mmCIF file of C-alpha atoms in Angstrom:
data_model
loop_
_atom_site.group_PDB
_atom_site.id
_atom_site.type_symbol
_atom_site.label_atom_id
_atom_site.label_comp_id
_atom_site.label_asym_id
_atom_site.label_seq_id
_atom_site.Cartn_x
_atom_site.Cartn_y
_atom_site.Cartn_z
ATOM 1 C CA MET U 260 34.101 -69.637 19.961
ATOM 2 C CA GLU U 261 36.510 -66.900 18.894
ATOM 3 C CA GLN U 262 39.249 -69.482 18.282
ATOM 4 C CA ASP U 263 36.936 -71.502 16.053
ATOM 5 C CA ARG U 264 36.245 -68.432 13.930
ATOM 6 C CA ALA U 265 39.822 -67.182 13.776
ATOM 7 C CA GLY U 266 41.392 -67.121 10.335
ATOM 8 C CA THR U 267 38.145 -67.571 8.391
ATOM 9 C CA ARG U 268 39.040 -67.154 4.713
ATOM 10 C CA ALA U 269 36.709 -64.598 3.124
ATOM 11 C CA TRP U 270 36.120 -63.217 -0.365
ATOM 12 C CA VAL U 271 34.494 -59.835 -0.996
ATOM 13 C CA LEU U 272 32.222 -59.203 -3.989
ATOM 14 C CA HIS U 273 30.821 -55.832 -5.047
ATOM 15 C CA PRO U 274 27.865 -56.244 -7.446
ATOM 16 C CA GLU U 275 27.686 -53.309 -9.872
ATOM 17 C CA LEU U 276 24.104 -53.050 -11.093
ATOM 18 C CA LYS U 277 24.054 -51.201 -14.392
ATOM 19 C CA SER U 278 20.333 -50.542 -13.960
ATOM 20 C CA ASP U 279 20.865 -48.674 -10.666
ATOM 21 C CA PRO U 280 20.984 -44.892 -11.316
ATOM 22 C CA ASP U 281 22.433 -44.256 -7.840
ATOM 23 C CA ARG U 282 25.284 -46.753 -8.103
ATOM 24 C CA ARG U 283 28.606 -45.657 -6.689
ATOM 25 C CA ASP U 284 31.990 -45.813 -8.374
ATOM 26 C CA PRO U 285 32.713 -49.545 -8.040
ATOM 27 C CA VAL U 286 36.455 -49.276 -7.318
ATOM 28 C CA PRO U 287 36.286 -47.183 -4.090
ATOM 29 C CA ALA U 288 33.078 -49.039 -3.175
ATOM 30 C CA LEU U 289 34.941 -52.359 -3.318
ATOM 31 C CA GLU U 290 37.850 -50.880 -1.349
ATOM 32 C CA GLU U 291 35.403 -49.796 1.359
ATOM 33 C CA ALA U 292 33.814 -53.255 1.462
ATOM 34 C CA VAL U 293 37.261 -54.862 1.849
ATOM 35 C CA ALA U 294 38.022 -52.384 4.664
ATOM 36 C CA LEU U 295 34.747 -53.370 6.340
ATOM 37 C CA ALA U 296 35.765 -57.025 6.178
ATOM 38 C CA ALA U 297 39.219 -56.162 7.539
ATOM 39 C CA ALA U 298 37.533 -54.510 10.517
ATOM 40 C CA LEU U 299 36.691 -57.995 11.832
ATOM 41 C CA PRO U 300 39.942 -59.450 13.212
ATOM 42 C CA GLU U 301 38.831 -63.069 12.758
ATOM 43 C CA LEU U 302 38.551 -62.704 8.967
ATOM 44 C CA GLU U 303 41.346 -63.240 6.453
ATOM 45 C CA VAL U 304 40.388 -61.506 3.197
ATOM 46 C CA ALA U 305 41.776 -63.856 0.522
ATOM 47 C CA GLY U 306 40.474 -61.872 -2.452
ATOM 48 C CA SER U 307 37.886 -59.499 -3.835
ATOM 49 C CA GLY U 308 36.272 -58.478 -7.091
ATOM 50 C CA ILE U 309 33.640 -56.422 -8.898
ATOM 51 C CA VAL U 310 30.809 -58.301 -10.614
ATOM 52 C CA ARG U 311 28.961 -56.282 -13.239
ATOM 53 C CA LEU U 312 25.290 -57.196 -13.562
ATOM 54 C CA PRO U 313 22.806 -56.064 -16.234
ATOM 55 C CA LYS U 314 20.052 -56.841 -13.722
ATOM 56 C CA PRO U 315 19.814 -58.878 -10.496
ATOM 57 C CA HIS U 316 18.653 -62.481 -10.786
ATOM 58 C CA PRO U 317 15.686 -62.974 -8.405
ATOM 59 C CA GLY U 318 16.828 -66.388 -7.188
ATOM 60 C CA HIS U 319 20.628 -66.072 -7.036
ATOM 61 C CA LEU U 320 21.427 -62.366 -7.681
ATOM 62 C CA PHE U 321 23.986 -63.548 -10.295
ATOM 63 C CA GLY U 322 23.303 -65.467 -13.509
ATOM 64 C CA SER U 323 23.884 -69.248 -13.605
ATOM 65 C CA GLY U 324 27.177 -68.929 -15.505
ATOM 66 C CA LYS U 325 28.599 -66.427 -13.050
ATOM 67 C CA VAL U 326 27.405 -68.500 -10.075
ATOM 68 C CA GLU U 327 29.275 -71.533 -11.454
ATOM 69 C CA GLU U 328 32.409 -69.494 -12.244
ATOM 70 C CA LEU U 329 32.528 -67.939 -8.787
ATOM 71 C CA GLY U 330 31.832 -71.275 -7.119
ATOM 72 C CA ALA U 331 34.899 -72.785 -8.785
ATOM 73 C CA LEU U 332 36.975 -69.759 -7.727
ATOM 74 C CA PHE U 333 35.884 -70.083 -4.094
ATOM 75 C CA LYS U 334 36.553 -73.826 -4.048
ATOM 76 C CA ALA U 335 40.039 -73.358 -5.500
ATOM 77 C CA ASN U 336 40.866 -70.735 -2.843
ATOM 78 C CA GLU U 337 39.283 -72.687 0.048
ATOM 79 C CA ILE U 338 36.900 -69.820 0.815
ATOM 80 C CA GLU U 339 34.647 -70.260 3.851
ATOM 81 C CA LEU U 340 32.781 -66.924 3.808
ATOM 82 C CA VAL U 341 31.615 -64.706 0.960
ATOM 83 C CA LEU U 342 30.775 -61.065 1.706
ATOM 84 C CA ILE U 343 28.471 -59.432 -0.817
ATOM 85 C CA ASP U 344 28.590 -55.638 -0.731
ATOM 86 C CA GLY U 345 24.899 -54.999 -1.231
ATOM 87 C CA PRO U 346 21.459 -56.240 -0.211
ATOM 88 C CA LEU U 347 20.548 -59.908 -0.541
ATOM 89 C CA SER U 348 17.071 -61.343 -0.161
ATOM 90 C CA PRO U 349 16.745 -64.363 2.171
ATOM 91 C CA VAL U 350 16.025 -66.565 -0.857
ATOM 92 C CA GLN U 351 19.116 -65.354 -2.746
ATOM 93 C CA GLN U 352 21.264 -65.880 0.319
ATOM 94 C CA ARG U 353 19.958 -69.409 0.920
ATOM 95 C CA ASN U 354 20.356 -70.412 -2.738
ATOM 96 C CA LEU U 355 23.899 -69.083 -3.027
ATOM 97 C CA GLU U 356 24.922 -70.829 0.199
ATOM 98 C CA LYS U 357 23.614 -74.120 -1.237
ATOM 99 C CA GLU U 358 25.394 -73.592 -4.568
ATOM 100 C CA TRP U 359 28.745 -72.475 -3.174
ATOM 101 C CA LYS U 360 28.750 -74.489 0.102
ATOM 102 C CA VAL U 361 29.975 -71.399 2.005
ATOM 103 C CA LYS U 362 28.551 -68.989 4.536
ATOM 104 C CA ILE U 363 27.308 -65.711 3.040
ATOM 105 C CA LEU U 364 26.841 -62.262 4.571
ATOM 106 C CA ASP U 365 25.402 -59.242 2.796
ATOM 107 C CA ARG U 366 26.396 -55.639 3.590
ATOM 108 C CA THR U 367 23.837 -55.289 6.390
ATOM 109 C CA GLY U 368 24.908 -58.550 8.022
ATOM 110 C CA LEU U 369 28.577 -57.546 7.870
ATOM 111 C CA ILE U 370 27.989 -54.121 9.437
ATOM 112 C CA LEU U 371 25.897 -55.758 12.175
ATOM 113 C CA GLU U 372 28.806 -58.137 12.883
ATOM 114 C CA ILE U 373 31.199 -55.184 13.190
ATOM 115 C CA PHE U 374 28.861 -53.232 15.448
ATOM 116 C CA SER U 375 28.325 -56.311 17.614
ATOM 117 C CA ASP U 376 32.101 -56.697 17.937
ATOM 118 C CA ARG U 377 32.611 -53.018 18.882
ATOM 119 C CA ALA U 378 29.689 -52.156 21.179
ATOM 120 C CA ARG U 379 30.948 -51.446 24.688
ATOM 121 C CA THR U 380 28.300 -49.447 26.570
ATOM 122 C CA ARG U 381 25.071 -51.031 27.804
ATOM 123 C CA GLU U 382 23.111 -48.890 25.373
ATOM 124 C CA GLY U 383 25.319 -49.845 22.435
ATOM 125 C CA VAL U 384 25.033 -53.569 23.192
ATOM 126 C CA LEU U 385 21.246 -53.365 23.475
ATOM 127 C CA GLN U 386 20.912 -51.367 20.260
ATOM 128 C CA VAL U 387 23.067 -53.781 18.277
ATOM 129 C CA GLU U 388 21.210 -56.790 19.650
ATOM 130 C CA MET U 389 17.871 -55.252 18.680
ATOM 131 C CA ALA U 390 19.112 -54.441 15.179
ATOM 132 C CA ALA U 391 20.486 -57.972 14.754
ATOM 133 C CA LEU U 392 17.225 -59.573 15.867
ATOM 134 C CA SER U 393 15.164 -57.353 13.545
ATOM 135 C CA TYR U 394 17.445 -58.367 10.663
ATOM 136 C CA GLN U 395 17.456 -62.023 11.655
ATOM 137 C CA ARG U 396 13.661 -62.157 11.899
ATOM 138 C CA THR U 397 13.334 -61.724 8.125
ATOM 139 C CA ARG U 398 15.858 -64.508 7.474
ATOM 140 C CA LEU U 399 14.522 -67.401 9.510
ATOM 141 C CA VAL U 400 14.030 -69.284 6.257
ATOM 142 C CA ARG U 401 17.806 -69.764 6.013
ATOM 143 C CA ALA U 402 18.958 -69.347 9.582
ATOM 144 C CA TRP U 403 17.930 -72.735 10.908
ATOM 145 C CA THR U 404 17.756 -76.228 9.418
ATOM 146 C CA HIS U 405 14.860 -77.431 11.539
ATOM 147 C CA LEU U 406 12.206 -75.048 10.231
ATOM 148 C CA GLU U 407 10.191 -77.615 8.335
ATOM 149 C CA ARG U 408 9.392 -79.538 11.505
ATOM 150 C CA GLN U 409 6.061 -79.103 13.267
ATOM 151 C CA ARG U 410 5.740 -79.084 17.014
ATOM 152 C CA GLY U 411 2.799 -79.118 19.395
ATOM 153 C CA GLY U 412 -0.628 -80.621 18.736
ATOM 154 C CA LEU U 413 -1.443 -84.219 17.880
ATOM 155 C CA GLY U 414 -2.831 -83.620 14.424
ATOM 156 C CA PHE U 415 -6.459 -83.978 15.411
ATOM 157 C CA VAL U 416 -6.957 -81.283 18.051
ATOM 158 C CA GLY U 417 -6.381 -77.715 16.865
ATOM 159 C CA GLY U 418 -4.737 -78.689 13.605
ATOM 160 C CA PRO U 419 -1.105 -79.645 13.017
ATOM 161 C CA GLY U 420 0.249 -77.198 15.561
ATOM 162 C CA GLU U 421 2.697 -74.334 15.382
ATOM 163 C CA THR U 422 5.454 -74.547 12.803
ATOM 164 C CA GLN U 423 8.988 -74.096 14.080
ATOM 165 C CA ILE U 424 9.488 -70.943 12.016
ATOM 166 C CA GLU U 425 6.454 -69.361 13.696
ATOM 167 C CA ALA U 426 7.780 -70.344 17.118
ATOM 168 C CA ASP U 427 11.206 -68.883 16.337
ATOM 169 C CA ARG U 428 9.679 -65.664 15.032
ATOM 170 C CA ARG U 429 7.519 -65.380 18.141
ATOM 171 C CA ALA U 430 10.562 -65.951 20.355
ATOM 172 C CA ILE U 431 12.412 -63.167 18.540
ATOM 173 C CA ASP U 432 9.427 -60.817 18.934
ATOM 174 C CA GLU U 433 9.313 -61.538 22.677
ATOM 175 C CA GLN U 434 13.043 -60.895 22.981
ATOM 176 C CA LEU U 435 12.667 -57.621 21.051
ATOM 177 C CA VAL U 436 9.979 -56.469 23.495
ATOM 178 C CA ARG U 437 12.300 -57.242 26.449
ATOM 179 C CA LEU U 438 15.196 -55.415 24.821
ATOM 180 C CA ARG U 439 13.041 -52.361 24.052
ATOM 181 C CA ARG U 440 12.039 -52.142 27.711
ATOM 182 C CA GLN U 441 15.663 -52.315 28.819
ATOM 183 C CA LEU U 442 16.711 -49.786 26.179
ATOM 184 C CA ASP U 443 13.903 -47.419 27.222
ATOM 185 C CA LYS U 444 15.407 -47.307 30.717
ATOM 186 C CA VAL U 445 18.860 -46.513 29.311
ATOM 187 C CA VAL U 446 17.414 -43.886 26.973
ATOM 188 C CA ARG U 447 15.550 -42.243 29.858
ATOM 189 C CA THR U 448 18.839 -42.064 31.775
ATOM 190 C CA ARG U 449 20.522 -40.500 28.734
ATOM 191 C CA GLU U 450 17.664 -38.017 28.483
ATOM 192 C CA LEU U 451 18.174 -37.031 32.133
ATOM 193 C CA HIS U 452 21.875 -36.486 31.437
ATOM 194 C CA ARG U 453 20.997 -34.399 28.385
ATOM 195 C CA LYS U 454 18.603 -32.273 30.439
ATOM 196 C CA ALA U 455 21.260 -31.806 33.096
ATOM 197 C CA ARG U 456 23.725 -30.621 30.445
ATOM 198 C CA ALA U 457 21.096 -28.260 29.063
ATOM 199 C CA LYS U 458 21.012 -26.501 32.435
ATOM 200 C CA VAL U 459 24.785 -25.990 32.400
ATOM 201 C CA PRO U 460 26.003 -23.066 30.292
ATOM 202 C CA TYR U 461 28.330 -25.216 28.184
ATOM 203 C CA PRO U 462 27.569 -25.258 24.444
ATOM 204 C CA ILE U 463 27.674 -28.693 22.798
ATOM 205 C CA VAL U 464 29.815 -29.237 19.676
ATOM 206 C CA ALA U 465 29.183 -32.540 17.885
ATOM 207 C CA LEU U 466 31.652 -34.206 15.522
ATOM 208 C CA VAL U 467 29.915 -36.090 12.718
ATOM 209 C CA GLY U 468 31.245 -37.620 9.547
ATOM 210 C CA TYR U 469 31.831 -40.695 7.467
ATOM 211 C CA THR U 470 33.490 -43.582 9.271
ATOM 212 C CA ASN U 471 37.299 -43.337 9.266
ATOM 213 C CA ALA U 472 37.211 -39.598 8.457
ATOM 214 C CA GLY U 473 39.448 -38.935 11.477
ATOM 215 C CA LYS U 474 36.817 -37.741 13.978
ATOM 216 C CA SER U 475 38.346 -39.606 16.919
ATOM 217 C CA THR U 476 41.854 -38.397 16.069
ATOM 218 C CA LEU U 477 40.559 -34.823 15.953
ATOM 219 C CA PHE U 478 38.620 -35.392 19.182
ATOM 220 C CA ASN U 479 41.754 -36.648 20.938
ATOM 221 C CA ARG U 480 43.830 -33.748 19.590
ATOM 222 C CA LEU U 481 41.365 -31.143 20.864
ATOM 223 C CA THR U 482 40.532 -32.763 24.222
ATOM 224 C CA GLY U 483 43.632 -34.705 25.211
ATOM 225 C CA ALA U 484 41.447 -37.807 25.497
ATOM 226 C CA GLU U 485 42.535 -41.285 24.505
ATOM 227 C CA VAL U 486 39.653 -42.548 22.391
ATOM 228 C CA LEU U 487 40.647 -45.569 20.294
ATOM 229 C CA VAL U 488 42.138 -44.468 16.968
ATOM 230 C CA LYS U 489 42.854 -46.997 14.212
ATOM 231 C CA ASP U 490 42.898 -46.945 10.431
ATOM 232 C CA MET U 491 39.754 -49.043 10.482
ATOM 233 C CA LEU U 492 36.068 -48.539 9.721
ATOM 234 C CA PHE U 493 33.939 -48.164 12.877
ATOM 235 C CA ALA U 494 36.994 -48.226 15.173
ATOM 236 C CA THR U 495 34.844 -46.388 17.735
ATOM 237 C CA LEU U 496 31.138 -47.038 18.150
ATOM 238 C CA ASP U 497 29.898 -45.550 21.401
ATOM 239 C CA PRO U 498 29.672 -41.756 21.729
ATOM 240 C CA THR U 499 32.203 -39.959 23.927
ATOM 241 C CA MET U 500 31.977 -36.499 25.505
ATOM 242 C CA ARG U 501 34.658 -34.265 26.988
ATOM 243 C CA ARG U 502 34.790 -30.709 28.272
ATOM 244 C CA VAL U 503 37.144 -28.410 26.365
ATOM 245 C CA GLN U 504 38.271 -24.861 27.078
ATOM 246 C CA LEU U 505 38.540 -23.011 23.775
ATOM 247 C CA PRO U 506 41.403 -20.510 23.510
ATOM 248 C CA ASP U 507 39.945 -17.021 23.998
ATOM 249 C CA GLY U 508 36.486 -18.561 23.911
ATOM 250 C CA PRO U 509 33.868 -20.399 25.955
ATOM 251 C CA GLU U 510 34.163 -23.781 27.605
ATOM 252 C CA VAL U 511 32.350 -26.370 25.483
ATOM 253 C CA ILE U 512 31.335 -30.030 25.534
ATOM 254 C CA LEU U 513 32.789 -31.871 22.541
ATOM 255 C CA SER U 514 30.911 -34.995 21.431
ATOM 256 C CA ASP U 515 32.439 -37.730 19.233
ATOM 257 C CA THR U 516 29.680 -39.773 17.548
ATOM 258 C CA VAL U 517 29.552 -43.050 15.629
ATOM 259 C CA GLY U 518 30.725 -42.768 12.032
ATOM 260 C CA PHE U 519 28.247 -42.896 9.171
ATOM 261 C CA ILE U 520 28.499 -45.051 6.068
ATOM 262 C CA SER U 521 26.672 -45.294 2.760
ATOM 263 C CA ASP U 522 23.695 -47.669 2.716
ATOM 264 C CA LEU U 523 23.693 -47.773 6.516
ATOM 265 C CA PRO U 524 21.253 -50.576 7.361
ATOM 266 C CA THR U 525 17.814 -49.271 8.273
ATOM 267 C CA GLU U 526 17.822 -51.546 11.329
ATOM 268 C CA LEU U 527 20.900 -49.739 12.624
ATOM 269 C CA VAL U 528 19.626 -46.250 11.856
ATOM 270 C CA ALA U 529 16.508 -47.038 13.882
ATOM 271 C CA ALA U 530 18.399 -48.745 16.712
ATOM 272 C CA PHE U 531 21.024 -46.017 17.084
ATOM 273 C CA ARG U 532 18.599 -43.142 16.798
ATOM 274 C CA ALA U 533 18.786 -42.460 20.538
ATOM 275 C CA THR U 534 22.579 -42.169 20.338
ATOM 276 C CA LEU U 535 22.607 -40.115 17.158
ATOM 277 C CA GLU U 536 19.998 -37.752 18.577
ATOM 278 C CA GLU U 537 22.849 -36.265 20.609
ATOM 279 C CA VAL U 538 23.575 -34.429 17.373
ATOM 280 C CA LEU U 539 20.133 -32.785 17.488
ATOM 281 C CA ALA U 540 20.949 -31.243 20.873
ATOM 282 C CA ALA U 541 24.227 -29.768 19.602
ATOM 283 C CA ASP U 542 24.690 -26.010 19.337
ATOM 284 C CA LEU U 543 27.233 -26.535 16.565
ATOM 285 C CA ILE U 544 27.944 -29.485 14.244
ATOM 286 C CA LEU U 545 31.407 -30.130 12.812
ATOM 287 C CA HIS U 546 31.116 -32.228 9.648
ATOM 288 C CA VAL U 547 34.531 -33.916 9.440
ATOM 289 C CA ARG U 548 35.527 -35.140 5.973
ATOM 290 C CA ASP U 549 38.498 -37.203 4.819
ATOM 291 C CA ILE U 550 39.438 -34.845 2.002
ATOM 292 C CA SER U 551 42.153 -37.243 0.796
ATOM 293 C CA HIS U 552 39.643 -40.003 0.025
ATOM 294 C CA ALA U 553 38.744 -40.595 -3.633
ATOM 295 C CA ALA U 554 35.019 -40.714 -2.800
ATOM 296 C CA THR U 555 34.976 -37.752 -0.405
ATOM 297 C CA GLU U 556 32.113 -35.997 -2.248
ATOM 298 C CA GLU U 557 29.923 -39.113 -2.207
ATOM 299 C CA GLN U 558 30.721 -39.650 1.473
ATOM 300 C CA ALA U 559 29.736 -36.046 2.265
ATOM 301 C CA ARG U 560 26.379 -36.537 0.517
ATOM 302 C CA ASP U 561 25.751 -39.725 2.513
ATOM 303 C CA VAL U 562 26.436 -37.901 5.791
ATOM 304 C CA GLU U 563 24.140 -35.010 4.878
ATOM 305 C CA SER U 564 21.415 -37.492 3.928
ATOM 306 C CA ILE U 565 21.621 -39.286 7.291
ATOM 307 C CA LEU U 566 21.650 -35.967 9.183
ATOM 308 C CA ALA U 567 18.498 -34.918 7.315
ATOM 309 C CA SER U 568 16.825 -38.251 8.164
ATOM 310 C CA LEU U 569 17.603 -37.642 11.842
ATOM 311 C CA GLY U 570 15.822 -34.308 11.673
ATOM 312 C CA VAL U 571 18.823 -31.952 11.601
ATOM 313 C CA ALA U 572 17.517 -28.816 9.906
ATOM 314 C CA GLU U 573 19.318 -27.616 6.782
ATOM 315 C CA GLY U 574 20.097 -24.259 8.373
ATOM 316 C CA SER U 575 21.513 -25.686 11.620
ATOM 317 C CA PRO U 576 24.853 -24.136 12.696
ATOM 318 C CA LYS U 577 27.508 -26.244 10.993
ATOM 319 C CA LEU U 578 31.161 -26.029 9.976
ATOM 320 C CA GLU U 579 32.765 -28.281 7.363
ATOM 321 C CA VAL U 580 36.173 -29.634 8.351
ATOM 322 C CA TRP U 581 38.415 -30.996 5.598
ATOM 323 C CA ASN U 582 40.641 -33.368 7.550
ATOM 324 C CA LYS U 583 43.788 -35.265 6.475
ATOM 325 C CA ILE U 584 45.192 -32.492 4.275
ATOM 326 C CA ASP U 585 48.620 -33.842 5.267
ATOM 327 C CA LEU U 586 47.890 -36.769 2.914
ATOM 328 C CA LEU U 587 47.351 -34.509 -0.129
ATOM 329 C CA ASP U 588 50.048 -33.781 -2.697
ATOM 330 C CA ALA U 589 51.429 -30.240 -2.857
ATOM 331 C CA ASP U 590 49.001 -28.958 -5.513
ATOM 332 C CA ARG U 591 45.855 -30.363 -3.875
ATOM 333 C CA HIS U 592 47.072 -29.215 -0.465
ATOM 334 C CA ALA U 593 47.498 -25.638 -1.728
ATOM 335 C CA ALA U 594 44.094 -25.755 -3.438
ATOM 336 C CA ALA U 595 42.413 -26.946 -0.231
ATOM 337 C CA ARG U 596 44.006 -24.128 1.786
ATOM 338 C CA ILE U 597 42.935 -21.503 -0.772
ATOM 339 C CA ARG U 598 39.386 -22.864 -0.835
ATOM 340 C CA ALA U 599 39.222 -22.782 2.983
ATOM 341 C CA GLU U 600 40.434 -19.166 3.050
ATOM 342 C CA ARG U 601 37.665 -18.131 0.643
ATOM 343 C CA ASP U 602 34.806 -20.095 2.250
ATOM 344 C CA PRO U 603 33.922 -18.852 5.768
ATOM 345 C CA GLY U 604 32.232 -22.147 6.688
ATOM 346 C CA LEU U 605 35.104 -24.405 5.586
ATOM 347 C CA TYR U 606 38.347 -25.294 7.405
ATOM 348 C CA ALA U 607 41.212 -27.425 6.061
ATOM 349 C CA VAL U 608 43.048 -29.186 8.886
ATOM 350 C CA SER U 609 45.232 -32.110 9.829
ATOM 351 C CA ALA U 610 44.361 -33.761 13.129
ATOM 352 C CA ILE U 611 47.757 -35.516 12.987
ATOM 353 C CA THR U 612 50.062 -32.518 12.440
ATOM 354 C CA GLY U 613 47.786 -29.856 13.971
ATOM 355 C CA GLU U 614 47.780 -27.740 10.809
ATOM 356 C CA GLY U 615 44.755 -25.445 10.589
ATOM 357 C CA LEU U 616 43.406 -26.313 14.050
ATOM 358 C CA GLY U 617 44.011 -22.805 15.382
ATOM 359 C CA ASP U 618 41.753 -21.328 12.706
ATOM 360 C CA LEU U 619 39.133 -24.005 13.392
ATOM 361 C CA LEU U 620 39.080 -23.351 17.146
ATOM 362 C CA ALA U 621 38.809 -19.606 16.552
ATOM 363 C CA ALA U 622 35.855 -20.229 14.220
ATOM 364 C CA ILE U 623 34.147 -22.424 16.839
ATOM 365 C CA SER U 624 34.592 -19.652 19.405
ATOM 366 C CA ARG U 625 33.042 -17.087 17.044
ATOM 367 C CA GLN U 626 30.110 -19.396 16.299
ATOM 368 C CA LEU U 627 29.453 -19.958 19.986
ATOM 369 C CA GLU U 628 29.887 -16.406 21.261
ATOM 370 C CA GLU U 629 27.096 -15.833 23.738
ATOM 371 C CA VAL U 630 25.566 -19.016 22.415
ATOM 372 C CA ARG U 631 23.453 -19.199 25.560
ATOM 373 C CA HIS U 632 22.288 -16.257 27.581
ATOM 374 C CA GLU U 633 19.975 -15.842 30.529
ATOM 375 C CA THR U 634 16.614 -14.096 30.257
ATOM 376 C CA THR U 635 13.755 -13.581 32.719
ATOM 377 C CA LEU U 636 10.267 -13.943 31.219
ATOM 378 C CA LEU U 637 6.856 -13.029 32.596
ATOM 379 C CA LEU U 638 4.066 -15.275 31.314
ATOM 380 C CA SER U 639 0.383 -15.048 32.159
ATOM 381 C CA PHE U 640 -1.569 -18.044 33.467
ATOM 382 C CA SER U 641 -3.271 -18.346 30.087
ATOM 383 C CA ASP U 642 0.040 -18.631 28.221
ATOM 384 C CA GLY U 643 0.323 -22.370 28.844
ATOM 385 C CA ARG U 644 1.433 -23.321 25.335
ATOM 386 C CA ARG U 645 4.548 -21.107 25.347
ATOM 387 C CA ARG U 646 5.353 -22.144 28.940
ATOM 388 C CA ALA U 647 5.149 -25.822 27.910
ATOM 389 C CA TRP U 648 7.441 -25.102 24.952
ATOM 390 C CA LEU U 649 10.094 -23.673 27.285
ATOM 391 C CA PHE U 650 10.055 -26.808 29.436
ATOM 392 C CA ASP U 651 10.107 -29.007 26.361
ATOM 393 C CA GLN U 652 13.273 -27.199 25.202
ATOM 394 C CA ASP U 653 14.952 -27.805 28.608
ATOM 395 C CA VAL U 654 15.864 -24.118 28.959
ATOM 396 C CA VAL U 655 14.033 -23.328 32.231
ATOM 397 C CA GLN U 656 16.430 -22.573 35.109
ATOM 398 C CA SER U 657 13.828 -21.575 37.694
ATOM 399 C CA GLU U 658 10.167 -20.643 37.917
ATOM 400 C CA GLU U 659 8.175 -18.631 40.460
ATOM 401 C CA GLN U 660 4.430 -18.132 40.524
ATOM 402 C CA THR U 661 3.277 -14.545 40.977
ATOM 403 C CA GLU U 662 -0.136 -12.928 41.205
ATOM 404 C CA ALA U 663 -0.068 -12.189 37.462
ATOM 405 C CA GLY U 664 1.340 -15.502 36.243
ATOM 406 C CA PHE U 665 4.808 -17.079 36.079
ATOM 407 C CA GLU U 666 8.242 -15.503 36.370
ATOM 408 C CA ILE U 667 10.569 -17.851 34.486
ATOM 409 C CA LYS U 668 14.326 -17.611 34.252
ATOM 410 C CA VAL U 669 15.636 -19.297 31.075
ATOM 411 C CA LEU U 670 19.073 -20.080 29.632
ATOM 412 C CA TRP U 671 18.805 -20.317 25.850
ATOM 413 C CA THR U 672 20.366 -19.689 22.500
ATOM 414 C CA ALA U 673 19.526 -16.815 20.170
ATOM 415 C CA ARG U 674 17.903 -19.357 17.859
ATOM 416 C CA GLN U 675 15.615 -20.609 20.637
ATOM 417 C CA GLU U 676 14.769 -17.049 21.637
ATOM 418 C CA ALA U 677 13.787 -16.250 18.064
ATOM 419 C CA ARG U 678 11.622 -19.377 17.839
ATOM 420 C CA PHE U 679 9.943 -18.513 21.138
ATOM 421 C CA GLY U 680 9.164 -15.032 19.846
ATOM 422 C CA ALA U 681 7.491 -16.539 16.785
ATOM 423 C CA LEU U 682 5.140 -18.748 18.861
#
């Protein structure tokens, strides 16, 4: 199967909708889409382009003249696959495939292909499969050629029977139910691991950031691990954790998470929620940015938006890490260093050369000083709500029942202690 797909000639299109107030700069957006396509080894990107649209055509996305012009271009270049960097309705996708006689993937479909290619852990595979099925369910109208057939029934008992599209949709729903059950088991195991870590006095530091920001390179530099590092979007997909001894500081667990991307498909956000929720359990978040990228500000906003959607509070402990300063010219490099010296929550580093990492590690140590401390609490029998809250936070180390109530030993952060006091 892989040999059949090898060398598929692809063309990347970025539609720039003039009516969209949130549209991104089309040049870096197209570059990112080409990089996404290049992340699939079986594709050969033969060309790319920006198509400016006054408004999307409901049936084909593009106007008839543009559809004809592009069709001739694809035929001349022997294109087999067209990647459209944006959302396509099932009808638009079907119509364009008929007009151009090529296979078409929109942005969501392409990212799902990449995630499917990269998933390694059982949880990752299940999550990708669920996301793909949820996406596919809305596109049955174009996914099979046999959908107009009827099956079952004789035409005079119970009507004409079940249409094939209904049968396929039902089969997908049944498969989704099976996958959810399997994923629930994996998630419960992850939750047990998370609870076990919560009982160990190691603070958790989570690396988050836009895909290809250099998180895995930084992770390897700090931990001595050998997580895959490539100049490629979504080079690593499954989260990795390692224990690290900070110089003159506490021992911590460093977590490398999946990279974010703008317009991350909703199916994937939902499917990977269990994995990304590792970030919620972190005592400190390091937002790693590729400061050399032309769209670094837009990428930072996308990351913050996804963190907010996951439920990460705005005031959560967080440091901003400007990575790849070794790629800046002398003036921008000096400006980044000056900015980092003035802003206590900002650190300019290079995961490749090691520049600035000493300051970053010192800052992590300061942030995590006495991040968790042990306290013994005495709660009355009637104080069930606050007792339940402690167990829900996974901070209880031991509990003994006394004549007056419960003697509970907890290991918690100052933030949790403050929240408990406000209950």
